Amino acid sequence: MVAVLRNREFRALWISEAVSVAGDQLTRVALAILVYQRTGSAFYSAGIYALTFLPALAGGLGLSQLADRYRRRTLMVVCSVIQAVVVATMAIPHVPLWVLFVLVIIVPMVQSPALAAQNATTREVFADDDALYLRSQDLRGISTNTMMLLGLGGGGLLIAAIGTTTTLLIDAGTFTIAAILVQRDVRNRPPAGSKDDGWFDGAKWVFSDRKLRVLLSLSWLVGLAVIPEGLAAPLAMEAGAPPESVGWLLAADPLGFILGTFLISHFVPDRHRVKLVGVLATASVGVLVLFAVKPSLVVALVLLGLAGMVGAYQITVMAVFNSLVPNEIRGGAFGAARTGLRVSQGLGVAAGGLVAELIGSAMNTVALAGLLGVVLAVPLAVSWSRLQRTPAEAAGRAAAEAGRQEAA
């Protein structure tokens, strides 16, 4: 991974993403605390936290296509500056609550095209070296999940020490740093696509290609894998664990993801990683079936950690996805993929909560999610395996089969 950091462009993109992710997590916690302190309402507190996620759905499918129509460096810089200004405005004392809610909606909406531009630019940076590109995605996966854990885990302590206003100003500063780094170190490439292109050409292209459909379907299984996160509190209660164990359950999957990404990147050859996507996707949900035995807290943590480890296949999925999609529609295609991922996660968590309420057991709900995941994953994994065969391999198998039929 040291090799990818020698690339100045990637280094700027990587650092800007890492600091922005850390700042975003701090802001989510700070806003939840700020709104609760001002209203005393758990509903409003949870609502403003949810708003930091939901607008990305609309932005992901629509605004991400701006990354194909305009210069990607310019788009990233402009979006970072807008986000810095918006978050700094949130930090102004006694901002009306309705204004705060509107500002919260703007940040993730603006973030969608910026992420699409960053994702597409990273592939352009390593356009001539697929191995380095894959290493860069491993590093991004590790750093992003680490920053999320640090931001969420230490956010409450930091806010207690310095207050919500200073915390929000720190996040505004992270966006400013990101804008400066990208402007200084990333090449100002011309637009990859054209303003005359159809608005949803990227999404249409993705869903018309069988290989990409199977690949994204394997990725969207995360909607079932994420169900334990939504049920962390009832899982802890069912395991007879103390309240503080909820945080441990939430941290187990991302910690496993970080470890899994490291192990896969160091010990699995690149040519095998693509072939293993289906197997690992099946394993990521298959592990959850073991919750049917009503594990203790320690065993539950191990199971969630294992699910996170094999769930690191998501890094390979997006690397392959970006390599298959033409550069001129990569921004819009990424937006479609990311929107599907968010929708699957949201629906998964909601459905998990409903099922747990109906059957009265969080652990059985997780086990059922795992079972459903395996049922969906196995045929997808088989399809993916077949799609990996090269034309030469397919011709060889056809010739061998013809020879057997003639001999019979």
mmCIF file of C-alpha atoms in Angstrom, residues 7 9-10 13 72 76 115-137 140 186-187 189 315-328 330-331 334:
data_model
loop_
_atom_site.group_PDB
_atom_site.id
_atom_site.type_symbol
_atom_site.label_atom_id
_atom_site.label_comp_id
_atom_site.label_asym_id
_atom_site.label_seq_id
_atom_site.Cartn_x
_atom_site.Cartn_y
_atom_site.Cartn_z
ATOM 1 C CA ASN A 7 1.143 8.921 -6.167
ATOM 2 C CA GLU A 9 -2.958 12.694 -6.799
ATOM 3 C CA PHE A 10 -4.160 9.651 -4.914
ATOM 4 C CA LEU A 13 -7.769 12.234 -2.640
ATOM 5 C CA ARG A 72 -14.202 16.342 -11.715
ATOM 6 C CA MET A 76 -14.936 18.159 -5.866
ATOM 7 C CA LEU A 115 -18.101 11.240 -4.040
ATOM 8 C CA ALA A 116 -18.919 10.221 -7.609
ATOM 9 C CA ALA A 117 -16.202 12.544 -8.931
ATOM 10 C CA GLN A 118 -13.686 11.277 -6.378
ATOM 11 C CA ASN A 119 -14.464 7.646 -7.143
ATOM 12 C CA ALA A 120 -14.138 8.165 -10.897
ATOM 13 C CA THR A 121 -10.955 10.234 -10.549
ATOM 14 C CA THR A 122 -9.253 7.555 -8.464
ATOM 15 C CA ARG A 123 -9.767 5.086 -11.306
ATOM 16 C CA GLU A 124 -8.356 7.628 -13.754
ATOM 17 C CA VAL A 125 -5.281 8.112 -11.578
ATOM 18 C CA PHE A 126 -4.428 4.397 -11.860
ATOM 19 C CA ALA A 127 -5.888 3.821 -15.332
ATOM 20 C CA ASP A 128 -2.731 2.014 -16.482
ATOM 21 C CA ASP A 129 -2.153 -0.132 -13.404
ATOM 22 C CA ASP A 130 -5.015 -2.349 -12.236
ATOM 23 C CA ALA A 131 -2.987 -3.838 -9.363
ATOM 24 C CA LEU A 132 -2.173 -0.427 -7.884
ATOM 25 C CA TYR A 133 -5.772 0.642 -8.324
ATOM 26 C CA LEU A 134 -6.969 -2.365 -6.322
ATOM 27 C CA ARG A 135 -4.415 -1.562 -3.588
ATOM 28 C CA SER A 136 -5.710 2.001 -3.489
ATOM 29 C CA GLN A 137 -9.257 0.770 -2.899
ATOM 30 C CA ARG A 140 -9.544 3.593 1.152
ATOM 31 C CA VAL A 186 -5.204 16.646 -8.467
ATOM 32 C CA ARG A 187 -4.965 17.125 -12.236
ATOM 33 C CA ARG A 189 -8.796 16.760 -16.422
ATOM 34 C CA ILE A 315 -13.870 -3.479 -1.918
ATOM 35 C CA THR A 316 -13.262 -5.863 -4.813
ATOM 36 C CA VAL A 317 -16.834 -5.394 -6.042
ATOM 37 C CA MET A 318 -16.449 -1.641 -6.444
ATOM 38 C CA ALA A 319 -12.966 -1.963 -7.951
ATOM 39 C CA VAL A 320 -14.270 -4.380 -10.583
ATOM 40 C CA PHE A 321 -17.357 -2.216 -11.115
ATOM 41 C CA ASN A 322 -15.282 0.894 -11.799
ATOM 42 C CA SER A 323 -13.033 -1.047 -14.161
ATOM 43 C CA LEU A 324 -15.968 -2.365 -16.184
ATOM 44 C CA VAL A 325 -17.840 0.930 -16.494
ATOM 45 C CA PRO A 326 -16.612 3.345 -19.221
ATOM 46 C CA ASN A 327 -15.001 6.488 -17.830
ATOM 47 C CA GLU A 328 -17.462 8.843 -19.529
ATOM 48 C CA ARG A 330 -18.590 6.326 -14.399
ATOM 49 C CA GLY A 331 -19.974 9.100 -12.194
ATOM 50 C CA PHE A 334 -21.420 4.982 -9.353
#
